[in-house]
PDB file of C-alpha atoms in Angstrom:
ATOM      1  CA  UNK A 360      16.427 -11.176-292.486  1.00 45.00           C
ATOM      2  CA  UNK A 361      17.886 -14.362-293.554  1.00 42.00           C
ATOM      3  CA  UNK A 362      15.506 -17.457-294.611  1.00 46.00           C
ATOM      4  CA  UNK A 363      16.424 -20.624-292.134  1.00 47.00           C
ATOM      5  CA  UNK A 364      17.491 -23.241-294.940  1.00 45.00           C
ATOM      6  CA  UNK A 365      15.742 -26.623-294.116  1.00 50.00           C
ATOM      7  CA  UNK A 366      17.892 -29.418-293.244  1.00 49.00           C
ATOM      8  CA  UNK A 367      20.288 -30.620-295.501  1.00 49.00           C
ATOM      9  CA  UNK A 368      19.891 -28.037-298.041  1.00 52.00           C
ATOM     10  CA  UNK A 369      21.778 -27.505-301.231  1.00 49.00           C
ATOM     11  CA  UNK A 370      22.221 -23.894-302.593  1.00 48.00           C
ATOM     12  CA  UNK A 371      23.722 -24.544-306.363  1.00 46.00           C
ATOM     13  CA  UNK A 372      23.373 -21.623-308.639  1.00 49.00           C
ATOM     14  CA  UNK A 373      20.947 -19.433-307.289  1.00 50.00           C
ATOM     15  CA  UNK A 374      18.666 -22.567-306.745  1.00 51.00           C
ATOM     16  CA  UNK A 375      17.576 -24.228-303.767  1.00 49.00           C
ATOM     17  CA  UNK A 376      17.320 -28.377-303.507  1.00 48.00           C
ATOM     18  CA  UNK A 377      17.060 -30.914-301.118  1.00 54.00           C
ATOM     19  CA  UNK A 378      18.009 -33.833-301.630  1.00 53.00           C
ATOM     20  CA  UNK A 379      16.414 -37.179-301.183  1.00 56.00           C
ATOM     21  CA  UNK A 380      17.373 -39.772-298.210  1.00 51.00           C
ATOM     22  CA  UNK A 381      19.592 -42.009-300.340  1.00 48.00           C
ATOM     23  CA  UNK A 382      21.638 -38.956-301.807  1.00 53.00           C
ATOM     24  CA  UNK A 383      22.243 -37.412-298.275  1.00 56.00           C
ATOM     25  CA  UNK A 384      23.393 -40.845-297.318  1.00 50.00           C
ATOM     26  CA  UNK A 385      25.539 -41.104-300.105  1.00 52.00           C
ATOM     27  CA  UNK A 386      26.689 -37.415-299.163  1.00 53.00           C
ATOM     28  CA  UNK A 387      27.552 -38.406-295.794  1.00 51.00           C
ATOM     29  CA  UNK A 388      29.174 -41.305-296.556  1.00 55.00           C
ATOM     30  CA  UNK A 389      31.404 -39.368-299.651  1.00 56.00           C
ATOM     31  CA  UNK A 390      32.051 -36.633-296.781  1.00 51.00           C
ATOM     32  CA  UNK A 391      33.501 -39.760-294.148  1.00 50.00           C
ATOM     33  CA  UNK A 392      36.016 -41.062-296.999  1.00 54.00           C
ATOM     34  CA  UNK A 393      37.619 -38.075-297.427  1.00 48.00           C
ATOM     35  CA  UNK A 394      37.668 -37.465-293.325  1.00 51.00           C
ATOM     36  CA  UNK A 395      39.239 -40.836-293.226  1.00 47.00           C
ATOM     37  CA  UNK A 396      41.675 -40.512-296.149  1.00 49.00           C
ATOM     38  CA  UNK A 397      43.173 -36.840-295.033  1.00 47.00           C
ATOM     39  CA  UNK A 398      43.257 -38.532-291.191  1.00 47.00           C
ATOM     40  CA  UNK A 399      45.563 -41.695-292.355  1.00 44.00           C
ATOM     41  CA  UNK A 400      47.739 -39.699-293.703  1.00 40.00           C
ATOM     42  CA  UNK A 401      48.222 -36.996-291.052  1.00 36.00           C
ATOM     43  CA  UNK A 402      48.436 -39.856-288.711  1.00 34.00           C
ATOM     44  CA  UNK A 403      51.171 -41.907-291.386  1.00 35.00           C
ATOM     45  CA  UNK A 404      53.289 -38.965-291.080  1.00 34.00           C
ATOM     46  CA  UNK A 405      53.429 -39.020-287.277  1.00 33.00           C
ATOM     47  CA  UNK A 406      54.287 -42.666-287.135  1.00 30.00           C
ATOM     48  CA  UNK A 407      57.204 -41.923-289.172  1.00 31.00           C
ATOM     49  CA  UNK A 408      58.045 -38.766-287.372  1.00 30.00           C
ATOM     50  CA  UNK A 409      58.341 -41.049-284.547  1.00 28.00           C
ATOM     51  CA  UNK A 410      59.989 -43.955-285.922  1.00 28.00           C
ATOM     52  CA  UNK A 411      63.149 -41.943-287.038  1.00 31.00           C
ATOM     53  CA  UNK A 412      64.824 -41.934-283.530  1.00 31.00           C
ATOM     54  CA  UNK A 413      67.731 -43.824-282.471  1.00 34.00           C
ATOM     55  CA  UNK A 414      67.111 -47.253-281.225  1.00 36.00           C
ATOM     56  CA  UNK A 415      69.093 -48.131-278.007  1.00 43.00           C
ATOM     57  CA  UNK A 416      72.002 -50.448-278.220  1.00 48.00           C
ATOM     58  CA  UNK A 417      71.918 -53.452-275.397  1.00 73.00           C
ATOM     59  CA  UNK A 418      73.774 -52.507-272.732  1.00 94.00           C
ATOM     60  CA  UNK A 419      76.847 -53.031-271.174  1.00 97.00           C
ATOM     61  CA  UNK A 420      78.283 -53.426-267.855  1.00 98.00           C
ATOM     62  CA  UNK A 421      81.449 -51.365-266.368  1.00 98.00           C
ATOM     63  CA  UNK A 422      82.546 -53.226-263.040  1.00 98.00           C
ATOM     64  CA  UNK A 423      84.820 -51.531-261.370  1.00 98.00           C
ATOM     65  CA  UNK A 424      86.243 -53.892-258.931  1.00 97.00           C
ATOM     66  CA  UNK A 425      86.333 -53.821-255.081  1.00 97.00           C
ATOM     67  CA  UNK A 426      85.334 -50.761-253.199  1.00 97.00           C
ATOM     68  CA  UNK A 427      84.274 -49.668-249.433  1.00 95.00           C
ATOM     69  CA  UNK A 428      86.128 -51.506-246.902  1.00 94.00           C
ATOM     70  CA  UNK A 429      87.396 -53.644-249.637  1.00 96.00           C
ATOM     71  CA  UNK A 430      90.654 -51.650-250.770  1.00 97.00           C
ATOM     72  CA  UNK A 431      92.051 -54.882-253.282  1.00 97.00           C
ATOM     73  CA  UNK A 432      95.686 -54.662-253.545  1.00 98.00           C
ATOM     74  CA  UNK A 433      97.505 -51.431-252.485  1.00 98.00           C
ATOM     75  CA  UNK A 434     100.437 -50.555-254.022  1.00 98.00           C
ATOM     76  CA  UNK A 435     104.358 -50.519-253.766  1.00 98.00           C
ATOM     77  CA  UNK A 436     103.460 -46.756-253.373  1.00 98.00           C
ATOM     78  CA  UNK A 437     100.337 -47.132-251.487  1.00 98.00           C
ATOM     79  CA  UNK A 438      97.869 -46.539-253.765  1.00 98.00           C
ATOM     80  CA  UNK A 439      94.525 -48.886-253.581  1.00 98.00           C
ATOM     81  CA  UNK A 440      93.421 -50.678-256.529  1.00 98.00           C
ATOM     82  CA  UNK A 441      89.411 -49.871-255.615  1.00 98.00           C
ATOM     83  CA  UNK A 442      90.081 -45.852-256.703  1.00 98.00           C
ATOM     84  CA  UNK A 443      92.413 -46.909-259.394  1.00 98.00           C
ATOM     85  CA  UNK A 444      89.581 -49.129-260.636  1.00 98.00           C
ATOM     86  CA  UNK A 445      86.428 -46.900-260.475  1.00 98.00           C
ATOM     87  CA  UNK A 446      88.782 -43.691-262.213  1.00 98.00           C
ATOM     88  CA  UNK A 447      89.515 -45.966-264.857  1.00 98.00           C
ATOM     89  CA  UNK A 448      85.725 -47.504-265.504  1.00 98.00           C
ATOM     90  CA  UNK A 449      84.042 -43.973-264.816  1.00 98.00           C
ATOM     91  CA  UNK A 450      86.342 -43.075-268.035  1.00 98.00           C
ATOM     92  CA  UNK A 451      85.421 -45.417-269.960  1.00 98.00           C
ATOM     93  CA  UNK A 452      82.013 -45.331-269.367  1.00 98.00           C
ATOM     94  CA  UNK A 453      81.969 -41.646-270.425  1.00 98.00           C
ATOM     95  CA  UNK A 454      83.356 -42.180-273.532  1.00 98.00           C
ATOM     96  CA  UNK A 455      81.352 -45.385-274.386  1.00 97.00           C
ATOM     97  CA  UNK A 456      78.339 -42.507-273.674  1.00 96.00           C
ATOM     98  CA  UNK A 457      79.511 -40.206-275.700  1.00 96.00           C
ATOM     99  CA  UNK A 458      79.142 -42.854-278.897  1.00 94.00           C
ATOM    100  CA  UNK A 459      75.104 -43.579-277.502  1.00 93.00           C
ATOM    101  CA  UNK A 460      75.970 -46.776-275.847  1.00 94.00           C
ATOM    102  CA  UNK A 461      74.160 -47.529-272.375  1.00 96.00           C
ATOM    103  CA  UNK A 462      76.558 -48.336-269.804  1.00 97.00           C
ATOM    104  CA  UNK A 463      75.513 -49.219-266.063  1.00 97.00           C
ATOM    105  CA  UNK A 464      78.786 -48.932-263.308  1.00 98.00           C
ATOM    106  CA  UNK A 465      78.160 -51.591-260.767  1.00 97.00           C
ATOM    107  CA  UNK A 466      79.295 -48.768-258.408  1.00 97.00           C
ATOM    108  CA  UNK A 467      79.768 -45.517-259.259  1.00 97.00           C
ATOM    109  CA  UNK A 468      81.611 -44.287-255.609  1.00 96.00           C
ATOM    110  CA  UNK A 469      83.755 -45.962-253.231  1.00 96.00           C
ATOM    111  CA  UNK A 470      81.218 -48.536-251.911  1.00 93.00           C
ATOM    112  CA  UNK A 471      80.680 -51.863-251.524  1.00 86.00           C
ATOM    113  CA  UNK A 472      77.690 -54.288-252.396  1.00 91.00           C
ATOM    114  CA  UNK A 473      77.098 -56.493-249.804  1.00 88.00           C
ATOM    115  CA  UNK A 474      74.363 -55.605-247.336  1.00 84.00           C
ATOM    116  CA  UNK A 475      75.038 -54.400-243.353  1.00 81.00           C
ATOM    117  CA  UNK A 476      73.988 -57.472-242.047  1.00 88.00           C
ATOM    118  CA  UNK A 477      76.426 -59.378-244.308  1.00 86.00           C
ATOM    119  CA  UNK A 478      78.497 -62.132-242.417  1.00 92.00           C
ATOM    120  CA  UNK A 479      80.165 -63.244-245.483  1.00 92.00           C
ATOM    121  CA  UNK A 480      80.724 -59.786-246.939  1.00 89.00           C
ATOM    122  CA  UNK A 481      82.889 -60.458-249.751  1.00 91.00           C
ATOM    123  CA  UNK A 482      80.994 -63.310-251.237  1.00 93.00           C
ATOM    124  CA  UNK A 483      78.072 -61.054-250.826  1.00 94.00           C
ATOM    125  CA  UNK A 484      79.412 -58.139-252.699  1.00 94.00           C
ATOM    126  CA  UNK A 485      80.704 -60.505-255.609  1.00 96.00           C
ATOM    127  CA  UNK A 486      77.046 -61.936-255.903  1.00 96.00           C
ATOM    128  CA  UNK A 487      75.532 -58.872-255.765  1.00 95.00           C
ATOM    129  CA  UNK A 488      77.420 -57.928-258.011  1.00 97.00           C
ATOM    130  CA  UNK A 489      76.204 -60.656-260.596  1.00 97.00           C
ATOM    131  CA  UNK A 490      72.962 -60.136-259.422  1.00 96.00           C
ATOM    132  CA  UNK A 491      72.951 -56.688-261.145  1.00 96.00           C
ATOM    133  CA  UNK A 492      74.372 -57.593-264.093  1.00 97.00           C
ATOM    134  CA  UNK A 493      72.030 -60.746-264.416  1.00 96.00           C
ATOM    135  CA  UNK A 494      69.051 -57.832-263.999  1.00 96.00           C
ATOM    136  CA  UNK A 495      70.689 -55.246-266.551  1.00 96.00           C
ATOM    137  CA  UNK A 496      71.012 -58.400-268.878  1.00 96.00           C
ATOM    138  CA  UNK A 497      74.056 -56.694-270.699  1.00 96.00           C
ATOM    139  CA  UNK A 498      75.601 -57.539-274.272  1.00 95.00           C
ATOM    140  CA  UNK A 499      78.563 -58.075-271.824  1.00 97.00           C
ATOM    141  CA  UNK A 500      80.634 -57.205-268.486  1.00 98.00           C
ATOM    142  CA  UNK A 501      84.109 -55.590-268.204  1.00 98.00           C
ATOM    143  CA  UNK A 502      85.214 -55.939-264.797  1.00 98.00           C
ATOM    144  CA  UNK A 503      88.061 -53.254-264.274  1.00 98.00           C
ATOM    145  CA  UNK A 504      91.160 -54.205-261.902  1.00 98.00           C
ATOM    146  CA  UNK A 505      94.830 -53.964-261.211  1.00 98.00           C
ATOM    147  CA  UNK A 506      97.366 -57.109-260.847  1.00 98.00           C
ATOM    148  CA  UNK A 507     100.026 -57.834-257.923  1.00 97.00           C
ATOM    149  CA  UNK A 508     102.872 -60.743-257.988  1.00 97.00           C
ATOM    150  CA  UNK A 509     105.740 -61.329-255.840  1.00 97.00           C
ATOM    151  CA  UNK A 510     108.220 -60.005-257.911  1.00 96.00           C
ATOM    152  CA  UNK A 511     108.582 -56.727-258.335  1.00 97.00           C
ATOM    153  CA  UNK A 512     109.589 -57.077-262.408  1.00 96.00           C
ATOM    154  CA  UNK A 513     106.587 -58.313-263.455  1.00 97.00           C
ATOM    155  CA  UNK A 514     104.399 -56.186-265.228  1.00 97.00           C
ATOM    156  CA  UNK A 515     102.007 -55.519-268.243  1.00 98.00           C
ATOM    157  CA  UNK A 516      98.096 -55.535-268.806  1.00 98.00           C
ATOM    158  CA  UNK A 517      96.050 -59.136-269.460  1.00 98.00           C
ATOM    159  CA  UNK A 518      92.584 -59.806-269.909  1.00 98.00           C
ATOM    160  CA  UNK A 519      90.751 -63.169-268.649  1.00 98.00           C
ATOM    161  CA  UNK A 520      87.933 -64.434-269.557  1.00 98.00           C
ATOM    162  CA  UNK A 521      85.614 -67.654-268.935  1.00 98.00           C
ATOM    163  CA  UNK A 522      87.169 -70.802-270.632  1.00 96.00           C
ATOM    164  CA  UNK A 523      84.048 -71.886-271.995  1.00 96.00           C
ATOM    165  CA  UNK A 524      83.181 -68.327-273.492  1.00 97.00           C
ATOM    166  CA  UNK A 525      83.491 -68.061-277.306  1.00 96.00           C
ATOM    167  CA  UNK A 526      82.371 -64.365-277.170  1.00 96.00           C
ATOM    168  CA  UNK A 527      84.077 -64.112-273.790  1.00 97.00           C
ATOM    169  CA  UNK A 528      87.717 -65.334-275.715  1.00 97.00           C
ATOM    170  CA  UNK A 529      86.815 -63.078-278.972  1.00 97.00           C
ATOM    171  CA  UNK A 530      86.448 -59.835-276.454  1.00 98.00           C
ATOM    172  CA  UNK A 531      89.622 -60.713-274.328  1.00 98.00           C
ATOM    173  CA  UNK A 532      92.029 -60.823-277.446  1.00 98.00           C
ATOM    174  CA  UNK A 533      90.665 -57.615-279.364  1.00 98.00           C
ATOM    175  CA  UNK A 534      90.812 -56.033-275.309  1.00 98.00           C
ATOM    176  CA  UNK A 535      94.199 -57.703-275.167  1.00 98.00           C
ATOM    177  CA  UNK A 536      95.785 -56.451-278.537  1.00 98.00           C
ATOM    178  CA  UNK A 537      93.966 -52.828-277.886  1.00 98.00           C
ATOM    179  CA  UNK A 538      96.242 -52.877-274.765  1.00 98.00           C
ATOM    180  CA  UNK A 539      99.118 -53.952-275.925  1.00 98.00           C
ATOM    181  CA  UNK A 540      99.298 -51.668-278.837  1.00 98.00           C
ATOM    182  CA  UNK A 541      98.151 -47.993-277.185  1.00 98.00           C
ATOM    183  CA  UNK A 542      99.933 -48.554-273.723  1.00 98.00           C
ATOM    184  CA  UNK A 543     103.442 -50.520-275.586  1.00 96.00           C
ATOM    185  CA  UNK A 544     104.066 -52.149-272.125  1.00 96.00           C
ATOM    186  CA  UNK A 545     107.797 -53.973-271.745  1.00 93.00           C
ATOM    187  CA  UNK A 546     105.777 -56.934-271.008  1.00 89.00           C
ATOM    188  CA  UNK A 547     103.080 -57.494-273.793  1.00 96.00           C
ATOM    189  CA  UNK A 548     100.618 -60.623-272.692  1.00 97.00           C
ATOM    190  CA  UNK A 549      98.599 -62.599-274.179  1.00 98.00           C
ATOM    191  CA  UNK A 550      94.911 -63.074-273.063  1.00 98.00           C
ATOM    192  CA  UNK A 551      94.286 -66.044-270.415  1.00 98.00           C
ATOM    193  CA  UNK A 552      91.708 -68.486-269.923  1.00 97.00           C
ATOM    194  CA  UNK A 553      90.217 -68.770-266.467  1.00 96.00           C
ATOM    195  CA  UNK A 554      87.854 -70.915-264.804  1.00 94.00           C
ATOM    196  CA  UNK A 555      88.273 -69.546-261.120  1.00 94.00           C
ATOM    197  CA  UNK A 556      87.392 -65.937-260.992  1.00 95.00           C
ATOM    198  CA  UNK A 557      83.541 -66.027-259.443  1.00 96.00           C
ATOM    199  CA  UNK A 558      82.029 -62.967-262.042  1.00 97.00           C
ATOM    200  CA  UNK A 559      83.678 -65.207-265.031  1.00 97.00           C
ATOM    201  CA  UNK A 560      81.927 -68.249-263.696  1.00 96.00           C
ATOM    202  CA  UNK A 561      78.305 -67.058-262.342  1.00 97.00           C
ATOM    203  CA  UNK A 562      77.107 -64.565-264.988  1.00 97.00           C
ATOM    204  CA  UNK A 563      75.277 -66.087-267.656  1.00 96.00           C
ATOM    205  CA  UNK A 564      76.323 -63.390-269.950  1.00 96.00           C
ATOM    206  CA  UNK A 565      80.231 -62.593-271.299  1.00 97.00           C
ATOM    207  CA  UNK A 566      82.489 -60.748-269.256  1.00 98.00           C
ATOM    208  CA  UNK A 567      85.813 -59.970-269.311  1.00 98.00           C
ATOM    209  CA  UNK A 568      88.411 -59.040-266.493  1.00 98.00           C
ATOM    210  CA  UNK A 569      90.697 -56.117-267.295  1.00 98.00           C
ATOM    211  CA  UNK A 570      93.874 -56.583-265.311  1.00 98.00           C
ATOM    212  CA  UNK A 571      95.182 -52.740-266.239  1.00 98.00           C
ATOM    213  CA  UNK A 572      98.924 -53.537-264.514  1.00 98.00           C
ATOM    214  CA  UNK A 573     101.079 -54.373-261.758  1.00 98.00           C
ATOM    215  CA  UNK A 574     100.610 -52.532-258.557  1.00 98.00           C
ATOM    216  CA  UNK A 575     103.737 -54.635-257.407  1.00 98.00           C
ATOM    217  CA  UNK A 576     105.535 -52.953-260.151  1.00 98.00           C
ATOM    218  CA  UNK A 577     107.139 -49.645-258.934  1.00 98.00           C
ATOM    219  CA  UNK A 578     106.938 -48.125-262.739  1.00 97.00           C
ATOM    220  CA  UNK A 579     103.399 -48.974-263.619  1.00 98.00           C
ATOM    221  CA  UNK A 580     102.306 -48.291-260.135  1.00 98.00           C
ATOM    222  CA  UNK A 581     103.557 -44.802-260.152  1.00 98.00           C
ATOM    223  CA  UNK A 582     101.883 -44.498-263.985  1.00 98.00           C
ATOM    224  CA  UNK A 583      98.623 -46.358-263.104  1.00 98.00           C
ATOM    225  CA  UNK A 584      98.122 -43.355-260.548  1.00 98.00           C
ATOM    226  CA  UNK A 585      98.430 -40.536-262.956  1.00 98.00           C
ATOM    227  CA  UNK A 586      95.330 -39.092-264.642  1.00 98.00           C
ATOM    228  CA  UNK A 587      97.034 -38.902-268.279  1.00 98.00           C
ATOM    229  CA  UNK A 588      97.917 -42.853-267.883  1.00 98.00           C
ATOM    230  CA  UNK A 589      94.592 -43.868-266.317  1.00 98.00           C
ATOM    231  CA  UNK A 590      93.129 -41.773-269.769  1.00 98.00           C
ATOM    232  CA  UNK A 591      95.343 -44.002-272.031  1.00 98.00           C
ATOM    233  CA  UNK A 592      94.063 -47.259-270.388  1.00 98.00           C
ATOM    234  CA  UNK A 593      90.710 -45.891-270.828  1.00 98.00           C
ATOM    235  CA  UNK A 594      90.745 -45.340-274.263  1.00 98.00           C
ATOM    236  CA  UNK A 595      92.967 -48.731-274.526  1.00 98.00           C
ATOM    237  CA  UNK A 596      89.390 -50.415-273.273  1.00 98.00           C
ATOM    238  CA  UNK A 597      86.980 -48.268-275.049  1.00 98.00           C
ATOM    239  CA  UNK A 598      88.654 -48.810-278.364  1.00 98.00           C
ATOM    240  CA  UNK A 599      88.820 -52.862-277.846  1.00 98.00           C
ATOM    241  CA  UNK A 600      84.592 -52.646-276.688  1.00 97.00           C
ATOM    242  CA  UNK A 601      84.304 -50.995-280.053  1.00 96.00           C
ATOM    243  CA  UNK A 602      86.137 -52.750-282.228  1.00 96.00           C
ATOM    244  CA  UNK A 603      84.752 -55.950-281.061  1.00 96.00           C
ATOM    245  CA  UNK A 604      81.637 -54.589-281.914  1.00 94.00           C
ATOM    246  CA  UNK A 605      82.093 -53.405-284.741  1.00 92.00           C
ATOM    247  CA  UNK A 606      83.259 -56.954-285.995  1.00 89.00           C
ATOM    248  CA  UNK A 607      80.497 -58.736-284.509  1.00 84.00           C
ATOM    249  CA  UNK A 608      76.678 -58.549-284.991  1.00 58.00           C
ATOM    250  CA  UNK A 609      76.278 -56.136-282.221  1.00 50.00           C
ATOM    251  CA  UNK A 610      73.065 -54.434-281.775  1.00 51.00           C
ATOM    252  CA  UNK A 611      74.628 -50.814-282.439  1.00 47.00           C
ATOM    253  CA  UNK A 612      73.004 -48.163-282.075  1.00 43.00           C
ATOM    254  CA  UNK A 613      70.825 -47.085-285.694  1.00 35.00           C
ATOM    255  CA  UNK A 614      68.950 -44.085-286.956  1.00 33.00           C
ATOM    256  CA  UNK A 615      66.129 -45.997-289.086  1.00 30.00           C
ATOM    257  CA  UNK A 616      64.707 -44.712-292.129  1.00 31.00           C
TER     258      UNK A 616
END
């Protein structure tokens, strides 16, 4: 049978003691210190398990323009600008993903914004519009569309952007050279100012308006349709979003140490 040691009982070399009430208080409290040491660090460890994760970049807005019973412009070949658009801003959206930016489509299918009951439906759909972006709170908007003129010759990407914008101007002409350098149209443009367009003027954030081409132009019409072209225009945007960020203090995404 084994002897029931009393409370608090030391067994050191054969030799049985109990100690006083001050030394099993200093026990106790010698025992908590090292609890509390081995716990801190355990829990240190965690903390910085955790913190090495990527930290989200701001996001940023695709619009692709139109949409629903809203066609925009059709084509010399009758192709609508809304389908052109939304191919063209689903792509770059997917390869703005693939680098671990977030990226919000204002619509991602052939829809428009404005509610049932609109009677002014495409005021509504432009301020819903804004409204989402104003929500999402972006790093900045590129609205995707396709141009039309009169004449037939005209042709040749350009980006807009709000007149008073400094970021808004610094996007355009790094979107603008992008352009103009991958797609080597006949007509190479230079970036515009532009106080009318309603997205330029009512978001409180930068955006941009990517004018890809000229449906009214036979030869970019019939390339703005293709999947290969509508890839090259892609890329054309992604690379100018990039660039500009890279060159500005853009909250990137970062592994931190």
């Amino acid at each position: 049978m084994f002897k029931k040691l009393p409370s608090m009982s030391i067994l050191f070399h054969g030799r049985l003691f109990q100690p006083n009430s001050l030394l099993r208080h200093k026990l106790f409290l010698l025992c908590l210190l090292v609890s509390c040491y081995f716990g801190s660090v355990f829990f240190s460890r965690e903390v910085s398990a955790v913190s090495n994760v990527i930290t989200p970049a701001k996001s940023i807005v695709i619009d692709p323009g139109h949409g629903g019973i809203d066609p925009g412009k059709v084509g010399v070949n009758d192709c609508l600008e809304k389908e052109i658009n939304l191919s063209i801003a689903q792509k770059v959206k997917d390869l703005l993903e693939q680098d671990g930016y977030d990226v919000y489509l204002t619509r991602s299918n052939d829809k428009d914004l404005f509610p049932v009951t609109s009677k002014h439906p495409k005021r509504d759909d432009l301020q819903a519009r804004v409204s989402l972006i104003e929500k999402v709170d972006p790093y900045f908007t590129v609205s995707i569309h396709q141009n039309s003129f009169p004449s037939e010759n005209v042709s040749g990407p350009q980006v807009f952007y709000y007149h008073t914008s400094k970021e808004g101007a610094q996007l355009a002409q790094v979107l603008q050279t992008c352009l103009n350098d991958l797609l080597s149209p006949a007509s190479k443009r230079e970036c515009k100012d532009d106080d009318s367009y309603y997205l330029l003027k009512k978001t409180t954030t930068p955006t941009v308006i990517v004018e890809c081409g000229f449906l009214s132009n036979p030869k970019e019409a019939s390339m703005l349709v293709t999947d290969s072209y509508q890839d090259l225009v892609a890329s054309a945007i992604y690379q100018g979003i990039v660039t500009y960020l890279n060159t500005t203090s853009s909250p990137n995404p970062v592994v931190l140490q």
